mmCIF file of C-alpha atoms in Angstrom:
data_model
loop_
_atom_site.group_PDB
_atom_site.id
_atom_site.type_symbol
_atom_site.label_atom_id
_atom_site.label_comp_id
_atom_site.label_asym_id
_atom_site.label_seq_id
_atom_site.Cartn_x
_atom_site.Cartn_y
_atom_site.Cartn_z
ATOM 1 C CA UNK O 476 111.272 419.642 -13.960
ATOM 2 C CA UNK O 477 113.368 418.754 -16.955
ATOM 3 C CA UNK O 478 112.406 418.966 -20.607
ATOM 4 C CA UNK O 479 112.261 415.168 -20.892
ATOM 5 C CA UNK O 480 109.931 415.018 -17.901
ATOM 6 C CA UNK O 481 107.720 417.514 -19.629
ATOM 7 C CA UNK O 482 107.173 415.654 -22.786
ATOM 8 C CA UNK O 483 105.384 413.016 -20.693
ATOM 9 C CA UNK O 484 103.716 415.597 -18.507
ATOM 10 C CA UNK O 485 105.034 413.992 -15.290
ATOM 11 C CA UNK O 486 107.959 414.102 -13.028
ATOM 12 C CA UNK O 487 110.784 411.564 -13.481
ATOM 13 C CA UNK O 488 109.740 410.806 -17.093
ATOM 14 C CA UNK O 489 112.580 408.337 -17.392
ATOM 15 C CA UNK O 490 110.734 405.830 -15.067
ATOM 16 C CA UNK O 491 108.252 405.186 -17.837
ATOM 17 C CA UNK O 492 110.700 403.251 -19.925
ATOM 18 C CA UNK O 493 110.933 399.588 -19.132
ATOM 19 C CA UNK O 494 113.193 398.686 -22.161
ATOM 20 C CA UNK O 495 114.375 399.475 -25.597
ATOM 21 C CA UNK O 496 111.273 399.371 -27.799
ATOM 22 C CA UNK O 497 113.137 399.039 -31.043
ATOM 23 C CA UNK O 498 112.713 395.301 -30.771
ATOM 24 C CA UNK O 499 108.929 395.533 -30.130
ATOM 25 C CA UNK O 500 107.015 395.450 -33.489
ATOM 26 C CA UNK O 501 103.352 395.250 -34.307
ATOM 27 C CA UNK O 502 103.369 391.499 -33.765
ATOM 28 C CA UNK O 503 104.430 392.071 -30.147
ATOM 29 C CA UNK O 504 101.740 394.569 -29.518
ATOM 30 C CA UNK O 505 99.173 392.494 -31.174
ATOM 31 C CA UNK O 506 100.187 389.529 -28.920
ATOM 32 C CA UNK O 507 99.635 391.666 -25.845
ATOM 33 C CA UNK O 508 96.147 392.729 -26.907
ATOM 34 C CA UNK O 509 94.679 389.467 -27.980
ATOM 35 C CA UNK O 510 91.355 388.553 -26.432
ATOM 36 C CA UNK O 511 91.620 386.097 -23.546
ATOM 37 C CA UNK O 512 88.979 383.870 -25.285
ATOM 38 C CA UNK O 513 91.303 383.309 -28.241
ATOM 39 C CA UNK O 514 88.617 384.016 -30.705
ATOM 40 C CA UNK O 515 89.177 385.792 -34.020
ATOM 41 C CA UNK O 516 87.110 388.913 -34.696
ATOM 42 C CA UNK O 517 85.891 389.954 -38.177
ATOM 43 C CA UNK O 518 87.628 392.806 -40.014
ATOM 44 C CA UNK O 519 86.182 396.210 -39.589
ATOM 45 C CA UNK O 520 84.459 397.605 -42.685
ATOM 46 C CA UNK O 521 85.507 400.954 -44.153
ATOM 47 C CA UNK O 522 82.273 402.483 -42.661
ATOM 48 C CA UNK O 523 83.207 401.193 -39.256
ATOM 49 C CA UNK O 524 86.770 402.565 -39.555
ATOM 50 C CA UNK O 525 85.244 405.981 -40.589
ATOM 51 C CA UNK O 526 83.012 405.870 -37.516
ATOM 52 C CA UNK O 527 85.866 404.885 -35.242
ATOM 53 C CA UNK O 528 87.774 407.901 -36.370
ATOM 54 C CA UNK O 529 84.749 410.185 -36.776
ATOM 55 C CA UNK O 530 85.000 411.984 -33.355
ATOM 56 C CA UNK O 531 88.616 412.976 -33.832
ATOM 57 C CA UNK O 532 88.939 416.645 -34.965
ATOM 58 C CA UNK O 533 91.692 417.872 -37.395
ATOM 59 C CA UNK O 534 92.253 421.502 -38.402
ATOM 60 C CA UNK O 535 93.006 423.271 -41.612
ATOM 61 C CA UNK O 536 92.930 426.830 -42.986
ATOM 62 C CA UNK O 537 90.007 427.722 -45.300
ATOM 63 C CA UNK O 538 88.514 430.833 -46.697
ATOM 64 C CA UNK O 539 85.586 432.471 -44.993
ATOM 65 C CA UNK O 540 83.205 430.126 -46.877
ATOM 66 C CA UNK O 541 85.031 427.045 -45.826
ATOM 67 C CA UNK O 542 86.265 426.578 -49.403
ATOM 68 C CA UNK O 543 89.362 424.507 -50.069
ATOM 69 C CA UNK O 544 92.680 426.285 -50.290
ATOM 70 C CA UNK O 545 95.914 424.909 -51.642
ATOM 71 C CA UNK O 546 99.504 426.282 -51.734
ATOM 72 C CA UNK O 547 102.263 425.339 -54.143
ATOM 73 C CA UNK O 548 105.612 425.244 -52.356
ATOM 74 C CA UNK O 549 107.146 424.732 -55.899
ATOM 75 C CA UNK O 550 105.713 424.925 -59.411
ATOM 76 C CA UNK O 551 105.050 421.224 -59.648
ATOM 77 C CA UNK O 552 103.599 420.374 -56.173
ATOM 78 C CA UNK O 553 100.175 421.126 -54.713
ATOM 79 C CA UNK O 554 100.046 420.480 -50.980
ATOM 80 C CA UNK O 555 97.231 420.337 -48.372
ATOM 81 C CA UNK O 556 97.913 420.119 -44.662
ATOM 82 C CA UNK O 557 95.739 418.961 -41.872
ATOM 83 C CA UNK O 558 96.758 419.438 -38.160
ATOM 84 C CA UNK O 559 95.891 417.571 -35.065
ATOM 85 C CA UNK O 560 96.990 420.590 -33.093
ATOM 86 C CA UNK O 561 94.856 423.688 -33.426
ATOM 87 C CA UNK O 562 97.742 425.728 -32.252
ATOM 88 C CA UNK O 563 100.001 424.554 -35.123
ATOM 89 C CA UNK O 564 97.043 425.211 -37.592
ATOM 90 C CA UNK O 565 96.656 428.666 -36.016
ATOM 91 C CA UNK O 566 100.386 429.350 -36.544
ATOM 92 C CA UNK O 567 99.948 428.558 -40.199
ATOM 93 C CA UNK O 568 96.969 430.892 -40.349
ATOM 94 C CA UNK O 569 98.791 433.726 -38.597
ATOM 95 C CA UNK O 570 101.820 433.416 -40.907
ATOM 96 C CA UNK O 571 99.660 433.560 -44.078
ATOM 97 C CA UNK O 572 97.867 436.675 -42.705
ATOM 98 C CA UNK O 573 101.157 438.263 -41.817
ATOM 99 C CA UNK O 574 102.219 437.996 -45.513
ATOM 100 C CA UNK O 575 98.820 439.416 -46.808
ATOM 101 C CA UNK O 576 96.446 440.789 -44.314
ATOM 102 C CA UNK O 577 93.767 441.064 -47.014
ATOM 103 C CA UNK O 578 93.345 437.303 -47.206
ATOM 104 C CA UNK O 579 89.934 436.319 -45.735
ATOM 105 C CA UNK O 580 90.989 433.055 -44.091
ATOM 106 C CA UNK O 581 89.898 431.143 -40.984
ATOM 107 C CA UNK O 582 90.548 427.903 -39.163
ATOM 108 C CA UNK O 583 88.154 425.121 -39.895
ATOM 109 C CA UNK O 584 87.722 421.745 -38.075
ATOM 110 C CA UNK O 585 87.077 418.451 -39.897
ATOM 111 C CA UNK O 586 86.249 414.982 -38.825
ATOM 112 C CA UNK O 587 89.176 412.606 -39.306
ATOM 113 C CA UNK O 588 86.808 409.792 -40.174
ATOM 114 C CA UNK O 589 85.263 411.843 -43.009
ATOM 115 C CA UNK O 590 88.589 412.738 -44.626
ATOM 116 C CA UNK O 591 90.511 409.456 -43.892
ATOM 117 C CA UNK O 592 89.493 407.676 -47.066
ATOM 118 C CA UNK O 593 87.961 410.532 -49.121
ATOM 119 C CA UNK O 594 91.066 412.706 -48.890
ATOM 120 C CA UNK O 595 94.082 411.267 -47.054
ATOM 121 C CA UNK O 596 93.834 407.779 -48.582
ATOM 122 C CA UNK O 597 91.902 408.579 -51.747
ATOM 123 C CA UNK O 598 92.567 405.554 -53.929
ATOM 124 C CA UNK O 599 89.636 406.340 -56.205
ATOM 125 C CA UNK O 600 91.154 409.671 -57.343
ATOM 126 C CA UNK O 601 88.008 411.485 -56.590
ATOM 127 C CA UNK O 602 87.947 415.100 -57.919
ATOM 128 C CA UNK O 603 88.248 417.877 -55.263
ATOM 129 C CA UNK O 604 87.768 421.626 -55.729
ATOM 130 C CA UNK O 605 90.664 423.727 -54.299
ATOM 131 C CA UNK O 606 92.001 427.253 -54.731
ATOM 132 C CA UNK O 607 95.019 429.250 -53.813
ATOM 133 C CA UNK O 608 94.804 431.902 -51.047
ATOM 134 C CA UNK O 609 93.258 435.118 -52.214
ATOM 135 C CA UNK O 610 91.721 433.569 -55.365
ATOM 136 C CA UNK O 611 87.961 433.979 -55.935
ATOM 137 C CA UNK O 612 85.590 431.096 -56.482
ATOM 138 C CA UNK O 613 85.826 431.485 -60.259
ATOM 139 C CA UNK O 614 89.645 430.788 -60.111
ATOM 140 C CA UNK O 615 89.161 427.520 -58.203
ATOM 141 C CA UNK O 616 90.764 424.481 -59.840
ATOM 142 C CA UNK O 617 89.531 420.954 -59.960
ATOM 143 C CA UNK O 618 92.161 418.432 -58.814
ATOM 144 C CA UNK O 619 92.005 414.635 -58.759
ATOM 145 C CA UNK O 620 93.338 412.855 -55.736
ATOM 146 C CA UNK O 621 96.713 412.098 -57.454
ATOM 147 C CA UNK O 622 97.321 415.822 -58.163
ATOM 148 C CA UNK O 623 97.469 416.908 -54.551
ATOM 149 C CA UNK O 624 99.772 415.773 -51.800
ATOM 150 C CA UNK O 625 97.858 415.401 -48.522
ATOM 151 C CA UNK O 626 99.832 415.750 -45.299
ATOM 152 C CA UNK O 627 98.453 415.263 -41.850
ATOM 153 C CA UNK O 628 100.632 416.570 -39.046
ATOM 154 C CA UNK O 629 100.860 415.213 -35.551
ATOM 155 C CA UNK O 630 101.531 417.371 -32.522
ATOM 156 C CA UNK O 631 105.293 417.956 -32.255
ATOM 157 C CA UNK O 632 105.422 416.833 -28.632
ATOM 158 C CA UNK O 633 103.759 413.494 -29.334
ATOM 159 C CA UNK O 634 105.942 412.842 -32.329
ATOM 160 C CA UNK O 635 109.044 413.442 -30.168
ATOM 161 C CA UNK O 636 107.564 411.319 -27.447
ATOM 162 C CA UNK O 637 107.093 408.450 -29.925
ATOM 163 C CA UNK O 638 110.707 408.765 -31.060
ATOM 164 C CA UNK O 639 111.978 408.748 -27.610
ATOM 165 C CA UNK O 640 109.959 405.608 -26.741
ATOM 166 C CA UNK O 641 111.614 403.901 -29.679
ATOM 167 C CA UNK O 642 115.158 405.000 -28.941
ATOM 168 C CA UNK O 643 115.514 404.945 -25.133
ATOM 169 C CA UNK O 644 117.406 401.937 -23.761
ATOM 170 C CA UNK O 645 116.955 400.545 -20.234
ATOM 171 C CA UNK O 646 120.222 402.138 -19.344
ATOM 172 C CA UNK O 647 118.911 405.585 -20.517
ATOM 173 C CA UNK O 648 115.804 405.102 -18.370
ATOM 174 C CA UNK O 649 117.733 404.231 -15.334
ATOM 175 C CA UNK O 650 119.993 407.246 -15.768
ATOM 176 C CA UNK O 651 116.939 409.461 -15.941
ATOM 177 C CA UNK O 652 115.337 407.897 -12.912
ATOM 178 C CA UNK O 653 118.539 408.435 -10.916
ATOM 179 C CA UNK O 654 118.723 412.065 -12.057
ATOM 180 C CA UNK O 655 115.077 412.663 -11.077
ATOM 181 C CA UNK O 656 114.403 416.316 -10.382
ATOM 182 C CA UNK O 657 118.116 417.194 -10.808
ATOM 183 C CA UNK O 658 118.093 416.141 -14.544
ATOM 184 C CA UNK O 659 120.645 418.321 -16.344
ATOM 185 C CA UNK O 660 119.879 420.177 -19.582
ATOM 186 C CA UNK O 661 122.715 418.196 -21.172
ATOM 187 C CA UNK O 662 121.108 414.837 -20.272
ATOM 188 C CA UNK O 663 117.726 415.982 -21.574
ATOM 189 C CA UNK O 664 119.243 417.293 -24.783
ATOM 190 C CA UNK O 665 121.119 414.123 -25.272
ATOM 191 C CA UNK O 666 117.892 412.125 -25.094
ATOM 192 C CA UNK O 667 116.135 414.490 -27.458
ATOM 193 C CA UNK O 668 118.895 414.437 -30.065
ATOM 194 C CA UNK O 669 119.064 410.645 -29.960
ATOM 195 C CA UNK O 670 115.232 410.527 -30.538
ATOM 196 C CA UNK O 671 115.433 412.897 -33.406
ATOM 197 C CA UNK O 672 118.315 411.064 -35.219
ATOM 198 C CA UNK O 673 117.982 407.399 -34.351
ATOM 199 C CA UNK O 674 114.301 406.539 -34.239
ATOM 200 C CA UNK O 675 113.465 403.545 -36.538
ATOM 201 C CA UNK O 676 109.967 404.909 -37.127
ATOM 202 C CA UNK O 677 108.194 408.260 -37.184
ATOM 203 C CA UNK O 678 111.099 409.721 -39.103
ATOM 204 C CA UNK O 679 108.848 412.023 -41.098
ATOM 205 C CA UNK O 680 107.191 415.020 -39.535
ATOM 206 C CA UNK O 681 103.902 414.338 -41.274
ATOM 207 C CA UNK O 682 101.621 411.273 -42.250
ATOM 208 C CA UNK O 683 103.197 409.082 -39.589
ATOM 209 C CA UNK O 684 100.774 409.575 -36.686
ATOM 210 C CA UNK O 685 101.780 407.956 -33.320
ATOM 211 C CA UNK O 686 99.065 406.314 -31.238
ATOM 212 C CA UNK O 687 99.905 405.475 -27.592
ATOM 213 C CA UNK O 688 98.467 402.735 -25.404
ATOM 214 C CA UNK O 689 99.195 400.950 -22.185
ATOM 215 C CA UNK O 690 98.556 397.209 -22.515
ATOM 216 C CA UNK O 691 97.390 396.928 -18.837
ATOM 217 C CA UNK O 692 94.897 399.792 -19.029
ATOM 218 C CA UNK O 693 91.162 399.330 -19.427
ATOM 219 C CA UNK O 694 88.110 401.639 -19.077
ATOM 220 C CA UNK O 695 84.476 400.855 -18.357
ATOM 221 C CA UNK O 696 81.903 402.105 -20.759
ATOM 222 C CA UNK O 697 78.325 402.257 -19.504
ATOM 223 C CA UNK O 698 76.013 399.847 -21.149
ATOM 224 C CA UNK O 699 72.890 400.967 -23.106
ATOM 225 C CA UNK O 700 69.559 400.626 -21.508
ATOM 226 C CA UNK O 701 70.601 398.624 -18.500
ATOM 227 C CA UNK O 702 73.007 396.483 -20.305
ATOM 228 C CA UNK O 703 76.293 395.359 -18.609
ATOM 229 C CA UNK O 704 79.137 397.925 -18.805
ATOM 230 C CA UNK O 705 81.672 397.267 -21.565
ATOM 231 C CA UNK O 706 85.351 396.991 -20.984
ATOM 232 C CA UNK O 707 87.314 398.974 -23.519
ATOM 233 C CA UNK O 708 90.982 399.609 -24.320
ATOM 234 C CA UNK O 709 91.731 403.374 -24.632
ATOM 235 C CA UNK O 710 94.187 404.507 -27.285
ATOM 236 C CA UNK O 711 95.650 408.008 -27.226
ATOM 237 C CA UNK O 712 96.890 410.628 -29.643
ATOM 238 C CA UNK O 713 98.448 412.440 -26.668
ATOM 239 C CA UNK O 714 101.185 410.748 -24.624
ATOM 240 C CA UNK O 715 100.720 413.278 -21.885
ATOM 241 C CA UNK O 716 97.063 412.735 -21.532
ATOM 242 C CA UNK O 717 97.564 408.929 -21.356
ATOM 243 C CA UNK O 718 100.312 409.081 -18.662
ATOM 244 C CA UNK O 719 98.248 411.566 -16.586
ATOM 245 C CA UNK O 720 95.178 409.340 -16.733
ATOM 246 C CA UNK O 721 97.288 406.218 -15.733
ATOM 247 C CA UNK O 722 98.887 408.046 -12.848
ATOM 248 C CA UNK O 723 95.475 409.361 -11.667
ATOM 249 C CA UNK O 724 94.141 405.808 -11.681
ATOM 250 C CA UNK O 725 97.182 404.237 -9.992
ATOM 251 C CA UNK O 726 97.209 406.859 -7.199
ATOM 252 C CA UNK O 727 93.697 405.647 -6.208
ATOM 253 C CA UNK O 728 94.858 402.113 -5.730
ATOM 254 C CA UNK O 729 95.029 400.839 -2.183
ATOM 255 C CA UNK O 730 97.631 398.128 -2.937
ATOM 256 C CA UNK O 731 101.045 399.698 -2.554
ATOM 257 C CA UNK O 732 102.498 397.293 -5.216
ATOM 258 C CA UNK O 733 99.896 398.431 -7.779
ATOM 259 C CA UNK O 734 100.586 402.039 -6.924
ATOM 260 C CA UNK O 735 104.233 401.647 -8.027
ATOM 261 C CA UNK O 736 103.645 399.622 -11.098
ATOM 262 C CA UNK O 737 105.184 401.193 -14.154
ATOM 263 C CA UNK O 738 103.084 401.056 -17.356
ATOM 264 C CA UNK O 739 104.091 399.206 -20.452
ATOM 265 C CA UNK O 740 103.719 401.946 -23.004
ATOM 266 C CA UNK O 741 103.401 400.989 -26.628
ATOM 267 C CA UNK O 742 103.415 403.206 -29.684
ATOM 268 C CA UNK O 743 101.797 402.347 -33.065
ATOM 269 C CA UNK O 744 101.536 404.148 -36.392
ATOM 270 C CA UNK O 745 97.846 405.035 -37.075
ATOM 271 C CA UNK O 746 97.957 403.950 -40.743
ATOM 272 C CA UNK O 747 99.296 400.535 -39.720
ATOM 273 C CA UNK O 748 96.699 400.286 -36.909
ATOM 274 C CA UNK O 749 93.913 400.928 -39.420
ATOM 275 C CA UNK O 750 95.423 398.335 -41.826
ATOM 276 C CA UNK O 751 95.297 395.808 -38.895
ATOM 277 C CA UNK O 752 91.625 396.628 -38.301
ATOM 278 C CA UNK O 753 90.703 396.000 -41.818
ATOM 279 C CA UNK O 754 91.956 392.328 -41.354
ATOM 280 C CA UNK O 755 90.386 389.559 -39.185
ATOM 281 C CA UNK O 756 92.158 389.763 -35.869
ATOM 282 C CA UNK O 757 92.440 388.215 -32.450
ATOM 283 C CA UNK O 758 92.175 391.832 -31.124
ATOM 284 C CA UNK O 759 88.657 393.004 -30.596
ATOM 285 C CA UNK O 760 89.130 396.483 -32.242
ATOM 286 C CA UNK O 761 85.416 397.121 -31.672
ATOM 287 C CA UNK O 762 86.246 397.363 -27.906
ATOM 288 C CA UNK O 763 89.088 399.939 -28.485
ATOM 289 C CA UNK O 764 88.411 403.625 -28.099
ATOM 290 C CA UNK O 765 90.498 406.296 -29.691
ATOM 291 C CA UNK O 766 90.762 409.441 -27.567
ATOM 292 C CA UNK O 767 91.283 412.770 -29.155
ATOM 293 C CA UNK O 768 94.097 415.043 -28.177
ATOM 294 C CA UNK O 769 93.498 417.606 -25.369
ATOM 295 C CA UNK O 770 94.848 421.106 -26.202
ATOM 296 C CA UNK O 771 97.576 422.390 -23.872
ATOM 297 C CA UNK O 772 96.099 423.536 -20.492
ATOM 298 C CA UNK O 773 92.844 421.838 -21.310
ATOM 299 C CA UNK O 774 91.108 419.691 -18.866
ATOM 300 C CA UNK O 775 93.733 420.400 -16.194
ATOM 301 C CA UNK O 776 96.484 419.031 -18.360
ATOM 302 C CA UNK O 777 100.057 420.193 -18.408
ATOM 303 C CA UNK O 778 100.974 423.352 -20.286
ATOM 304 C CA UNK O 779 103.357 423.604 -23.201
ATOM 305 C CA UNK O 780 106.524 421.885 -22.329
ATOM 306 C CA UNK O 781 110.159 422.985 -22.645
ATOM 307 C CA UNK O 782 110.835 419.989 -24.854
ATOM 308 C CA UNK O 783 108.510 421.604 -27.509
ATOM 309 C CA UNK O 784 111.035 424.418 -27.692
ATOM 310 C CA UNK O 785 113.846 421.827 -28.093
ATOM 311 C CA UNK O 786 111.883 420.358 -30.989
ATOM 312 C CA UNK O 787 111.160 423.695 -32.604
ATOM 313 C CA UNK O 788 113.284 422.738 -35.724
ATOM 314 C CA UNK O 789 111.055 419.714 -36.203
ATOM 315 C CA UNK O 790 107.939 421.905 -36.104
ATOM 316 C CA UNK O 791 109.554 424.152 -38.796
ATOM 317 C CA UNK O 792 110.290 421.147 -40.970
ATOM 318 C CA UNK O 793 106.638 420.124 -40.756
ATOM 319 C CA UNK O 794 105.808 423.197 -42.737
ATOM 320 C CA UNK O 795 104.155 424.986 -39.905
ATOM 321 C CA UNK O 796 102.921 428.067 -41.737
ATOM 322 C CA UNK O 797 104.361 427.400 -45.209
ATOM 323 C CA UNK O 798 101.709 425.229 -46.577
ATOM 324 C CA UNK O 799 98.008 424.529 -45.839
ATOM 325 C CA UNK O 800 94.925 423.355 -47.423
ATOM 326 C CA UNK O 801 91.438 422.022 -46.968
ATOM 327 C CA UNK O 802 88.338 420.654 -48.603
#
């Protein structure tokens, strides 16, 4: 299959595009997700947001004790990176060890909920203890939140998928559907280049985290102690996982019209989504579930896609291996 197909993890990826999503802003998405009752739901508290994000793992490089490490790409900037992809974090670790094999470093996992306000959005300028690779504990420095630049990096494939969703026109989608399995490398590269240069959002390779959802998609969560099951709206970090789940569900439908229904895929920026959750809303965010990324080849998912190779320059620009950090 082609590289564009592979970024979505399915054949004929072009068929997933119903229109040009540049015109679809947060208000459009919000309108689709409003509760049928028309009621307004209270804002989530900071503690509820932390809990909502709490089961999502992010990865960073630490020393063997889990102590914070910071690198300085220049004399005036101290930078810490967190990665959603353990593979990208591992690449950072491997590159650091290749430059100095005496460094006693490892990969550590953190809860996104625990670092969202305390680290990534630290408005209280809390003090954090960090050190450079190879330094001992006595050389650790105390930084305030404003002294360190924190960067959280999405998976390259999902970032590219978000950009493609925002730049592909109905004509592009039709062209890809017609090409099907005979998609040419030139056509695929054209779509990738357009996504990389014309996307109105997700222009940065860090701190803009795409969240994917399908407005028609719902899941049933079992009720507690005999209570009625709860209907929830799933939201995904991984575009491939979401599309695969949708296709699995649709293939089980008996109605032929339902089987062929194309999903209305939406993409949102995680920071903007959290901002919406902190306001009263007609969307019941307490009935939304954020699903963590599944590593490549995990849970039967598709392996690394050719499109990841096409987006390798984007991964380099993200600082894969050049900076890291952790608390």
